[in-house]
PDB file of C-alpha atoms in Angstrom:
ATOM      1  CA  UNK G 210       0.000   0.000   0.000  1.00  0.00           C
ATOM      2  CA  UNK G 211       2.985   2.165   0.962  1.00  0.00           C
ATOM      3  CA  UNK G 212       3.930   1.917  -2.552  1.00  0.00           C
ATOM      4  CA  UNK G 213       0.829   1.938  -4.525  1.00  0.00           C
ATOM      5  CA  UNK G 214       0.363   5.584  -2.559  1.00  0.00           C
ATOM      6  CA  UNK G 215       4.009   6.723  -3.657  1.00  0.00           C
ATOM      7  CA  UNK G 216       2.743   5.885  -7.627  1.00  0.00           C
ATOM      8  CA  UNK G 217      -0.744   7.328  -6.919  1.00  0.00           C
ATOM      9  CA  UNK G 218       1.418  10.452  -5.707  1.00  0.00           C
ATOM     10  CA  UNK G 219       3.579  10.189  -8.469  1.00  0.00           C
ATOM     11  CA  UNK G 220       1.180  10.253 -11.214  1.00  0.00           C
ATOM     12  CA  UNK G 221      -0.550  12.603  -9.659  1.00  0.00           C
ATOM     13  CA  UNK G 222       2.250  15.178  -9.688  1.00  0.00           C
ATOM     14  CA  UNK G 223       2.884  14.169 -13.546  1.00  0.00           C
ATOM     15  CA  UNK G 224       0.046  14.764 -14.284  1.00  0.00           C
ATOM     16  CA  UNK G 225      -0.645  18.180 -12.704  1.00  0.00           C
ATOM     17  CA  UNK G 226       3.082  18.877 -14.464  1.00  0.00           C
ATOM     18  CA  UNK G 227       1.266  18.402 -18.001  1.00  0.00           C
ATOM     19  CA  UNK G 228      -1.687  20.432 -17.177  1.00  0.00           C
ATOM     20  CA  UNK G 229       0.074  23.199 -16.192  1.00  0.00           C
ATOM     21  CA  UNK G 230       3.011  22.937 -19.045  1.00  0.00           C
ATOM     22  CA  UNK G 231      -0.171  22.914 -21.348  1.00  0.00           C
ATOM     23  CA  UNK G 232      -1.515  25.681 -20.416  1.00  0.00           C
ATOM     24  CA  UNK G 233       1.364  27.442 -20.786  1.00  0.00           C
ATOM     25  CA  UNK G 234       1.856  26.450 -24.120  1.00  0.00           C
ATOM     26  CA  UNK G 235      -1.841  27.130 -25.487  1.00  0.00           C
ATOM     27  CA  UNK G 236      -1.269  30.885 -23.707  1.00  0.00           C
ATOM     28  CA  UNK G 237       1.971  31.392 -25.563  1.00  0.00           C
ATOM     29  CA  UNK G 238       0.904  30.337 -28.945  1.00  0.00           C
ATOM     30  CA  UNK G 239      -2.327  32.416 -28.109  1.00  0.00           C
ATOM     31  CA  UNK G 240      -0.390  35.501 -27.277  1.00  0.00           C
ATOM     32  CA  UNK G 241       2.157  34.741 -30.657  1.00  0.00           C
ATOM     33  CA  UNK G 242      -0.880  34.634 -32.739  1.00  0.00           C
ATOM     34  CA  UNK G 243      -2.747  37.961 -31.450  1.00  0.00           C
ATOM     35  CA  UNK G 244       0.932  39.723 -31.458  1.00  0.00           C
ATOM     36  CA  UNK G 245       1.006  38.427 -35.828  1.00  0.00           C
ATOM     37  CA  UNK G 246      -2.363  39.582 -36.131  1.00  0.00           C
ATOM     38  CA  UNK G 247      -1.386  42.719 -34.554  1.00  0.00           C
ATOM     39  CA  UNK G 248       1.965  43.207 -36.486  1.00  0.00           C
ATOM     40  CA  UNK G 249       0.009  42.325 -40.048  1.00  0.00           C
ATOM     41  CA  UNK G 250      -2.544  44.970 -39.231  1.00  0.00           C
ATOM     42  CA  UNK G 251      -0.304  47.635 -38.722  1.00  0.00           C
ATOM     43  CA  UNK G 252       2.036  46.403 -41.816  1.00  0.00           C
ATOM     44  CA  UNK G 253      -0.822  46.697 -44.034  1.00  0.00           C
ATOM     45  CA  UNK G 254      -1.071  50.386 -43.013  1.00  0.00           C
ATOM     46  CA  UNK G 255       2.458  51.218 -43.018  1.00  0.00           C
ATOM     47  CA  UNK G 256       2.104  51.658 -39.354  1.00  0.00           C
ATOM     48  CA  UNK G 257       4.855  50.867 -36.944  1.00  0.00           C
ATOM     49  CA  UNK G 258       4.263  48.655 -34.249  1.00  0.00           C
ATOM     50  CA  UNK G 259       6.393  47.735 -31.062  1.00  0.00           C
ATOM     51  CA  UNK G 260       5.090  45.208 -27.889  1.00  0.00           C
ATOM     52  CA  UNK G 261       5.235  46.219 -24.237  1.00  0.00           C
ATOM     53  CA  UNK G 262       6.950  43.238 -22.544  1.00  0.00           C
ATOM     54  CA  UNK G 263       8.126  44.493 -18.964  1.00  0.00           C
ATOM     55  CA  UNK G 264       7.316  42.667 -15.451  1.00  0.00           C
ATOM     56  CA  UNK G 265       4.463  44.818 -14.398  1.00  0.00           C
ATOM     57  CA  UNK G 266       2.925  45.813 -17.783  1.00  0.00           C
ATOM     58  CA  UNK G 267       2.586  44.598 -21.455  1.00  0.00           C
ATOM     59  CA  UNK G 268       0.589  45.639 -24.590  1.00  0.00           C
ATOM     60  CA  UNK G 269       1.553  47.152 -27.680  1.00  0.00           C
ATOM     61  CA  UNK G 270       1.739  50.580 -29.749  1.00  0.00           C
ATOM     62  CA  UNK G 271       1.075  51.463 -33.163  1.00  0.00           C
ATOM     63  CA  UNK G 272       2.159  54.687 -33.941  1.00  0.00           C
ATOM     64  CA  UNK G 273       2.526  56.653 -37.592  1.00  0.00           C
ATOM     65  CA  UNK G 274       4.291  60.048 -37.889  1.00  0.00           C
ATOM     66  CA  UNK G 275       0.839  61.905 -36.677  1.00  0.00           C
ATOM     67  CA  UNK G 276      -0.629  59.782 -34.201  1.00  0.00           C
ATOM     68  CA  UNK G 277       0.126  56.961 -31.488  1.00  0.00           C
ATOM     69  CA  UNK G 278      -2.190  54.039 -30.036  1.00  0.00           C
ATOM     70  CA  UNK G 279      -1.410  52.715 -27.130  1.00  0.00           C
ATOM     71  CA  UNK G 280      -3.114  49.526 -25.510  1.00  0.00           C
ATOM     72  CA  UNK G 281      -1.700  48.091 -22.045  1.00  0.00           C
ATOM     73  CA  UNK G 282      -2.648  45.903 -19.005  1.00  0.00           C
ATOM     74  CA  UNK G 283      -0.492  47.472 -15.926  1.00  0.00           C
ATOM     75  CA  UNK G 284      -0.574  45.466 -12.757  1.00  0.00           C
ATOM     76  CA  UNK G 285      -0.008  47.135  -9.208  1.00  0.00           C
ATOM     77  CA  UNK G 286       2.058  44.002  -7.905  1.00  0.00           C
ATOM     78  CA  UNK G 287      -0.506  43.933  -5.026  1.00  0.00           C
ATOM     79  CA  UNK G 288      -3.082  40.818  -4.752  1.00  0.00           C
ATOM     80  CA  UNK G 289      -6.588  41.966  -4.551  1.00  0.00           C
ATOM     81  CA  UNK G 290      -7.761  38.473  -3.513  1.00  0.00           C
ATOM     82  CA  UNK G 291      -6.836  35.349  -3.018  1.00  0.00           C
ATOM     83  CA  UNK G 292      -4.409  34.357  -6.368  1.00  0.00           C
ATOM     84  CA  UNK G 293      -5.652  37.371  -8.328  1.00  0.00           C
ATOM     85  CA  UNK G 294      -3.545  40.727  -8.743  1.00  0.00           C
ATOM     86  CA  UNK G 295      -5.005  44.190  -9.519  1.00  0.00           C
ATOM     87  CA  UNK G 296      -4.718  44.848 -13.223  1.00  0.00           C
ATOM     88  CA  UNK G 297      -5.418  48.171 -14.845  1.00  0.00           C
ATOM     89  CA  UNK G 298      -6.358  48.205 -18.596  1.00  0.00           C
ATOM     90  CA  UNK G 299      -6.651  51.069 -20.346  1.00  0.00           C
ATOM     91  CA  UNK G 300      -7.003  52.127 -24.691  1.00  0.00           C
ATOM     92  CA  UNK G 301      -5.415  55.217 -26.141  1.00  0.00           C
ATOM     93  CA  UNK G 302      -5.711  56.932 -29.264  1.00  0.00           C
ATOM     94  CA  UNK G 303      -3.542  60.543 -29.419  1.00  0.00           C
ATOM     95  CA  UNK G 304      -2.024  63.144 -31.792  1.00  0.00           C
ATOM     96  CA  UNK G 305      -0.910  66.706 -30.895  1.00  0.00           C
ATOM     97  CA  UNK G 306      -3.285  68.559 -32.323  1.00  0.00           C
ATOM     98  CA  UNK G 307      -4.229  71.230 -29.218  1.00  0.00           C
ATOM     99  CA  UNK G 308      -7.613  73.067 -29.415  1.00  0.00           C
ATOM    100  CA  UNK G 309     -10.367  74.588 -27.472  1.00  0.00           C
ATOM    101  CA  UNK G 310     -11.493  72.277 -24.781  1.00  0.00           C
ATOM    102  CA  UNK G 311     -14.186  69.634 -26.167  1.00  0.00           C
ATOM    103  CA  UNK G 312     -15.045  66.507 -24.297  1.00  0.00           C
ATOM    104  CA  UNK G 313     -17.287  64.057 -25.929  1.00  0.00           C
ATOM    105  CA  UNK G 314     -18.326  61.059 -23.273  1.00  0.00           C
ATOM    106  CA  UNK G 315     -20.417  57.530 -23.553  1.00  0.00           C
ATOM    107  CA  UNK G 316     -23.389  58.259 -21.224  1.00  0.00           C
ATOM    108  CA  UNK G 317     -23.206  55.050 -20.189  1.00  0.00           C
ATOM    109  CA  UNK G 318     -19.864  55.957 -18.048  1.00  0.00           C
ATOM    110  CA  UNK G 319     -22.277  57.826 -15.688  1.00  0.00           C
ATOM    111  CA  UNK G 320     -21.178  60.660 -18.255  1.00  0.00           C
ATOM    112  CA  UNK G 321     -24.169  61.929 -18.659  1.00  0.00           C
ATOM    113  CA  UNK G 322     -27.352  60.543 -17.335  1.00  0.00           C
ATOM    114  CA  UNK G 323     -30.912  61.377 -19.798  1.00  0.00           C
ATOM    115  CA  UNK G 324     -32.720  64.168 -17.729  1.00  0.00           C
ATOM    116  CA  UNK G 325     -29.716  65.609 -15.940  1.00  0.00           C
ATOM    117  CA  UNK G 326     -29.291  69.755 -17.338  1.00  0.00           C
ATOM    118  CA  UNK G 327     -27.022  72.429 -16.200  1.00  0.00           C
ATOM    119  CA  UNK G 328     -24.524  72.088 -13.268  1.00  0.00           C
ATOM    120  CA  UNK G 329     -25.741  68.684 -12.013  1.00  0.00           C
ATOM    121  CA  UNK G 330     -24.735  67.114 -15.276  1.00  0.00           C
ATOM    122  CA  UNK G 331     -21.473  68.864 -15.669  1.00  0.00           C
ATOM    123  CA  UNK G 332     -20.828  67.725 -11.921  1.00  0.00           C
ATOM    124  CA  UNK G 333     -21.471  64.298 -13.283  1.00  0.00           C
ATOM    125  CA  UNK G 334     -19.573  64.371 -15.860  1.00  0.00           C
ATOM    126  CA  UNK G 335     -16.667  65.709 -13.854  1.00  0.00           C
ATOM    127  CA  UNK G 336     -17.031  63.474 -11.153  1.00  0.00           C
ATOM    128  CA  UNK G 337     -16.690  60.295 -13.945  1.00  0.00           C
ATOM    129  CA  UNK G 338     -13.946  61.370 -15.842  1.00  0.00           C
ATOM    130  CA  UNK G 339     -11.838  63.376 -13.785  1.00  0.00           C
ATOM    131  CA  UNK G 340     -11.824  66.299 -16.168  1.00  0.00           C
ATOM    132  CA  UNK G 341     -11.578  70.176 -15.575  1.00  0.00           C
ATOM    133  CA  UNK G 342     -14.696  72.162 -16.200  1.00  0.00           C
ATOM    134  CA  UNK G 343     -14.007  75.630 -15.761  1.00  0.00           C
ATOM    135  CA  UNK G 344     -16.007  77.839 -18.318  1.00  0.00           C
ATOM    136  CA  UNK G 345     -17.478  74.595 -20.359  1.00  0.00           C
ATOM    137  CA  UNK G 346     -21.196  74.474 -20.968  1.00  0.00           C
ATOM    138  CA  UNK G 347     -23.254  71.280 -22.347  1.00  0.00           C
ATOM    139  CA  UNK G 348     -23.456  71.439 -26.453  1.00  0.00           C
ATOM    140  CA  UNK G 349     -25.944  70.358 -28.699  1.00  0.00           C
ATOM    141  CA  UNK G 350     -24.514  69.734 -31.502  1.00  0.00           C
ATOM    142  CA  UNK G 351     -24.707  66.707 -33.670  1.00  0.00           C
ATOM    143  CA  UNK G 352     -28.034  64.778 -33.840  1.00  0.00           C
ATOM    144  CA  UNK G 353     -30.425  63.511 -30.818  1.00  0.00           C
ATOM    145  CA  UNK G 354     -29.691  60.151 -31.303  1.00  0.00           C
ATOM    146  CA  UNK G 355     -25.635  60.898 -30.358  1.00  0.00           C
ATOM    147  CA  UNK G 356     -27.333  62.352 -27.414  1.00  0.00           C
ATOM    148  CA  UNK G 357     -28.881  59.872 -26.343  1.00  0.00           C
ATOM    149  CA  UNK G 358     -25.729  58.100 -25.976  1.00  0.00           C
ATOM    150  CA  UNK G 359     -23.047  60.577 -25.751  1.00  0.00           C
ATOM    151  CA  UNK G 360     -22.424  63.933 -23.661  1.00  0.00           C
ATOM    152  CA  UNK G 361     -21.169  66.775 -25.149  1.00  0.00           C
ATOM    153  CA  UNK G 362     -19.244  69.541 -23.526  1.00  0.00           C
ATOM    154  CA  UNK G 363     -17.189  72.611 -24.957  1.00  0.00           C
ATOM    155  CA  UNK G 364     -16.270  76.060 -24.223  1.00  0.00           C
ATOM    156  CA  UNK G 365     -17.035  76.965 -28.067  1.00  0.00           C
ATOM    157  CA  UNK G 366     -20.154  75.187 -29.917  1.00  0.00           C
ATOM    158  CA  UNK G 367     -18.536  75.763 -33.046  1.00  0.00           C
ATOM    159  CA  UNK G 368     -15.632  73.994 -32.484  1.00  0.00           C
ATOM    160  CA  UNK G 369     -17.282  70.705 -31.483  1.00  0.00           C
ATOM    161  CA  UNK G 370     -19.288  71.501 -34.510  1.00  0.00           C
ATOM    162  CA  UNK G 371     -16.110  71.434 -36.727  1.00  0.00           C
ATOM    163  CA  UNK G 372     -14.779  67.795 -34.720  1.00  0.00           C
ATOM    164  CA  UNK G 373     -17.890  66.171 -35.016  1.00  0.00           C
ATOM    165  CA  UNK G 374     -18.195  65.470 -38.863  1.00  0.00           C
ATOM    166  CA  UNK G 375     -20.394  63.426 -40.381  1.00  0.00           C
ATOM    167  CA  UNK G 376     -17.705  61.099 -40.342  1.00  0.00           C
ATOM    168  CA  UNK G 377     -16.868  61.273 -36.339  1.00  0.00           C
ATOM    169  CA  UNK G 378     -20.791  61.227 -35.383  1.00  0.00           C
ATOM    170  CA  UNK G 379     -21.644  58.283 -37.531  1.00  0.00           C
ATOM    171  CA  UNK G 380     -18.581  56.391 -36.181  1.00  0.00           C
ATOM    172  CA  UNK G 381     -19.924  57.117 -32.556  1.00  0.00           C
ATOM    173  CA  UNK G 382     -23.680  56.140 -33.409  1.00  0.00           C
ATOM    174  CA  UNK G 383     -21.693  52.425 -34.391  1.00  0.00           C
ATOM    175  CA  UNK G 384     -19.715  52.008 -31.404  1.00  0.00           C
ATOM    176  CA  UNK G 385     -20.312  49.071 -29.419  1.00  0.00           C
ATOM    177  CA  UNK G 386     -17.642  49.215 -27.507  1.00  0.00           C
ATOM    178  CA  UNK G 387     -16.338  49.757 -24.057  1.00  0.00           C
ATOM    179  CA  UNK G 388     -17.834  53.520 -22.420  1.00  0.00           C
ATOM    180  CA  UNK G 389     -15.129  56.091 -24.212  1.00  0.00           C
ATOM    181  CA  UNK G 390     -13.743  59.850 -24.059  1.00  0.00           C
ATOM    182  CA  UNK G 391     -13.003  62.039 -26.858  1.00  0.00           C
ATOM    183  CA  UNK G 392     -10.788  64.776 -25.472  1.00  0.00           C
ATOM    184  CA  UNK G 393      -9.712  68.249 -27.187  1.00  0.00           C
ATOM    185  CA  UNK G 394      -7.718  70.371 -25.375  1.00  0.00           C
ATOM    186  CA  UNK G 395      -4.521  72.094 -24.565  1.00  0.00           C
ATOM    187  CA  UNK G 396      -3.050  68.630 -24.214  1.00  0.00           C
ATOM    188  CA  UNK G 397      -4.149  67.529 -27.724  1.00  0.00           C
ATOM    189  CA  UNK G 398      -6.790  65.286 -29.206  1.00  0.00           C
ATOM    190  CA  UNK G 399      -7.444  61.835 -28.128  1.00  0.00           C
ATOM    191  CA  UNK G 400      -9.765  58.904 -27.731  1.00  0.00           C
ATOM    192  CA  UNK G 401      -9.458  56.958 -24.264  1.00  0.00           C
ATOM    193  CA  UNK G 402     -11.123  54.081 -23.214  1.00  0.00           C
ATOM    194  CA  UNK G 403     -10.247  52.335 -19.292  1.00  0.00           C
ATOM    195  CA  UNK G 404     -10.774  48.706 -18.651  1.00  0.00           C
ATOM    196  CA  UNK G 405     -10.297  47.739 -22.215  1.00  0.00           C
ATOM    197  CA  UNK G 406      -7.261  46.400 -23.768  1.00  0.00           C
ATOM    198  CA  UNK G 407      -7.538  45.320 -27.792  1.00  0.00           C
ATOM    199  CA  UNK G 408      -6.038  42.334 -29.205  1.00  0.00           C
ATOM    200  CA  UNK G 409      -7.769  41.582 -32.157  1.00  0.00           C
ATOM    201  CA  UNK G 410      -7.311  43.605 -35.254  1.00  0.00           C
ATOM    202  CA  UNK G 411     -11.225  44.290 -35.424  1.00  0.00           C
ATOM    203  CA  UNK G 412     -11.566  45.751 -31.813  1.00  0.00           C
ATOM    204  CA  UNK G 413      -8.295  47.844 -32.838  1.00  0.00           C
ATOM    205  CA  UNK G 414      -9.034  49.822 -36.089  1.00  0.00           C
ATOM    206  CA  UNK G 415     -12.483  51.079 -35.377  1.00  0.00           C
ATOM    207  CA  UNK G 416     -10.264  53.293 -32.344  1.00  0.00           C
ATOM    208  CA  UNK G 417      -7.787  54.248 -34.668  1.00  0.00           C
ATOM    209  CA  UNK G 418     -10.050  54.963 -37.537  1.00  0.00           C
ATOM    210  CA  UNK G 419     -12.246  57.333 -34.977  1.00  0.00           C
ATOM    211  CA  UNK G 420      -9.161  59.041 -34.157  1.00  0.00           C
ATOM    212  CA  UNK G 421      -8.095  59.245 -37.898  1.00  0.00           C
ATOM    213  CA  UNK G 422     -12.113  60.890 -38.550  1.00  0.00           C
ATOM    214  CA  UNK G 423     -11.648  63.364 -35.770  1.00  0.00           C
ATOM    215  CA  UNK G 424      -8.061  64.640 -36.621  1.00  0.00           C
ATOM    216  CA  UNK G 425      -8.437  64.507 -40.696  1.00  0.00           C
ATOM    217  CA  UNK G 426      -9.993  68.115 -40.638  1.00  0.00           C
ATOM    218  CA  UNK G 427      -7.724  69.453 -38.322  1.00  0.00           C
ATOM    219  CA  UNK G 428      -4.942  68.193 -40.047  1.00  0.00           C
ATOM    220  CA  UNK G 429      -6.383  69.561 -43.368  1.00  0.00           C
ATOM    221  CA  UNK G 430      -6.336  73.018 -41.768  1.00  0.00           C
ATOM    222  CA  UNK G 431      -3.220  72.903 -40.508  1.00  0.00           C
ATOM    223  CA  UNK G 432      -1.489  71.770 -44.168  1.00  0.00           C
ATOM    224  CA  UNK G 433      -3.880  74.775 -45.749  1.00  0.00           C
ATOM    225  CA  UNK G 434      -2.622  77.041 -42.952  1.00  0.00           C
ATOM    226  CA  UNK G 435       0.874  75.988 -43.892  1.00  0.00           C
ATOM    227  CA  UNK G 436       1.045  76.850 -47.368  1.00  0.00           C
ATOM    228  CA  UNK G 437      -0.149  80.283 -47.450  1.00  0.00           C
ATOM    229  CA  UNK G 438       2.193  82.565 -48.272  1.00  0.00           C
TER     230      UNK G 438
END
């Protein structure tokens, strides 16, 4: 019996030893395959694309010589539970293209709730995306159904008039995404999404294409503005 519980042991060890080198393997070839996907995506482009390999984070950018996406999982070291760590994910889209303050939020982030006017809904807003407010009021541009699923706030109507083309509103109305921010201001232009990280080419280029709708006039400006004499 001694024995037959030393080969029960045994086998049971083995066998854990194959699960677990298994698992390891299927996550690998997993992660190789998403990283090729990722790599062809942006090679089809002409887009440049390095991985984020480092003990506490990983992800990937794809930049080109205007804009940059970044998509990472960053872990705090610290378990919150039992065998699970506290992992941040987070989505961005940015370019430096500066401009009066417009922020453009999914409702659905507690960004805007239907109902809500005034200063309760810009303290709302505030309060879910951590944003300065000074001097912004609610706009109404675009259509009511983009209100009914995204807030709207500028110091200028008529520049989130000029960012939200046809283009940029009809991308919006066919996200079905993660809850997102547009953000215009001093810092530049960008599309941010938290507790999302992409890894397949089609929850990728719908983000960059957004950010590509929402900087092409800008950028069309800026070339017209540049050639003057």
């Amino acid at each position: 019996e001694p024995m037959n519980d030393a080969l029960l042991n045994i086998l049971v060890i083995t066998v854990t030893l194959i699960l677990i080198a298994g698992i390891f393997i299927f996550v690998n070839r997993r992660k190789q395959a998403q990283e090729l996907q990722i790599k062809q995506l942006a090679d089809e482009h002409g887009w440049q694309v390095f991985f984020i390999s480092e003990n506490l984070r990983s992800g990937f950018v794809i930049t080109n010589s205007t804009w940059r996406f970044e998509s990472t999982a960053t872990s705090s070291g610290r378990e919150s539970g039992p065998g699970s760590t506290d992992v941040s994910l987070r989505t961005t889209w940015t370019t430096s293209l500066p401009g009066s303050p417009v922020y453009i939020g999914s409702k659905t982030t507690g960004a805007g709730v239907r109902g809500l006017t005034g200063s309760t809904a810009q303290a709302l807003f505030q309060f879910a995306t951590g944003l300065a407010m000074q001097n912004l009021s609610e706009s109404q541009v675009g259509s009511s159904r983009l209100h009914e699923r995204f807030s709207i706030w500028a110091q200028d109507d008529s520049v989130a008039a000029q960012l939200l083309t046809p283009e940029v509103e009809s991308s919006l109305l066919a996200w079905t995404g993660m809850p997102l921010l547009i953000r215009q201001d001093a810092n530049g232009l960008a599309v941010e999404i938290n507790g999302f990280q992409g890894k397949k080419p089609d929850e990728i280029l719908p983000i960059i294409q957004l950010g590509q709708a929402l900087s092409a006039r800008r950028q069309t400006e800026n070339a017209i503005i540049e050639t003057e004499p």
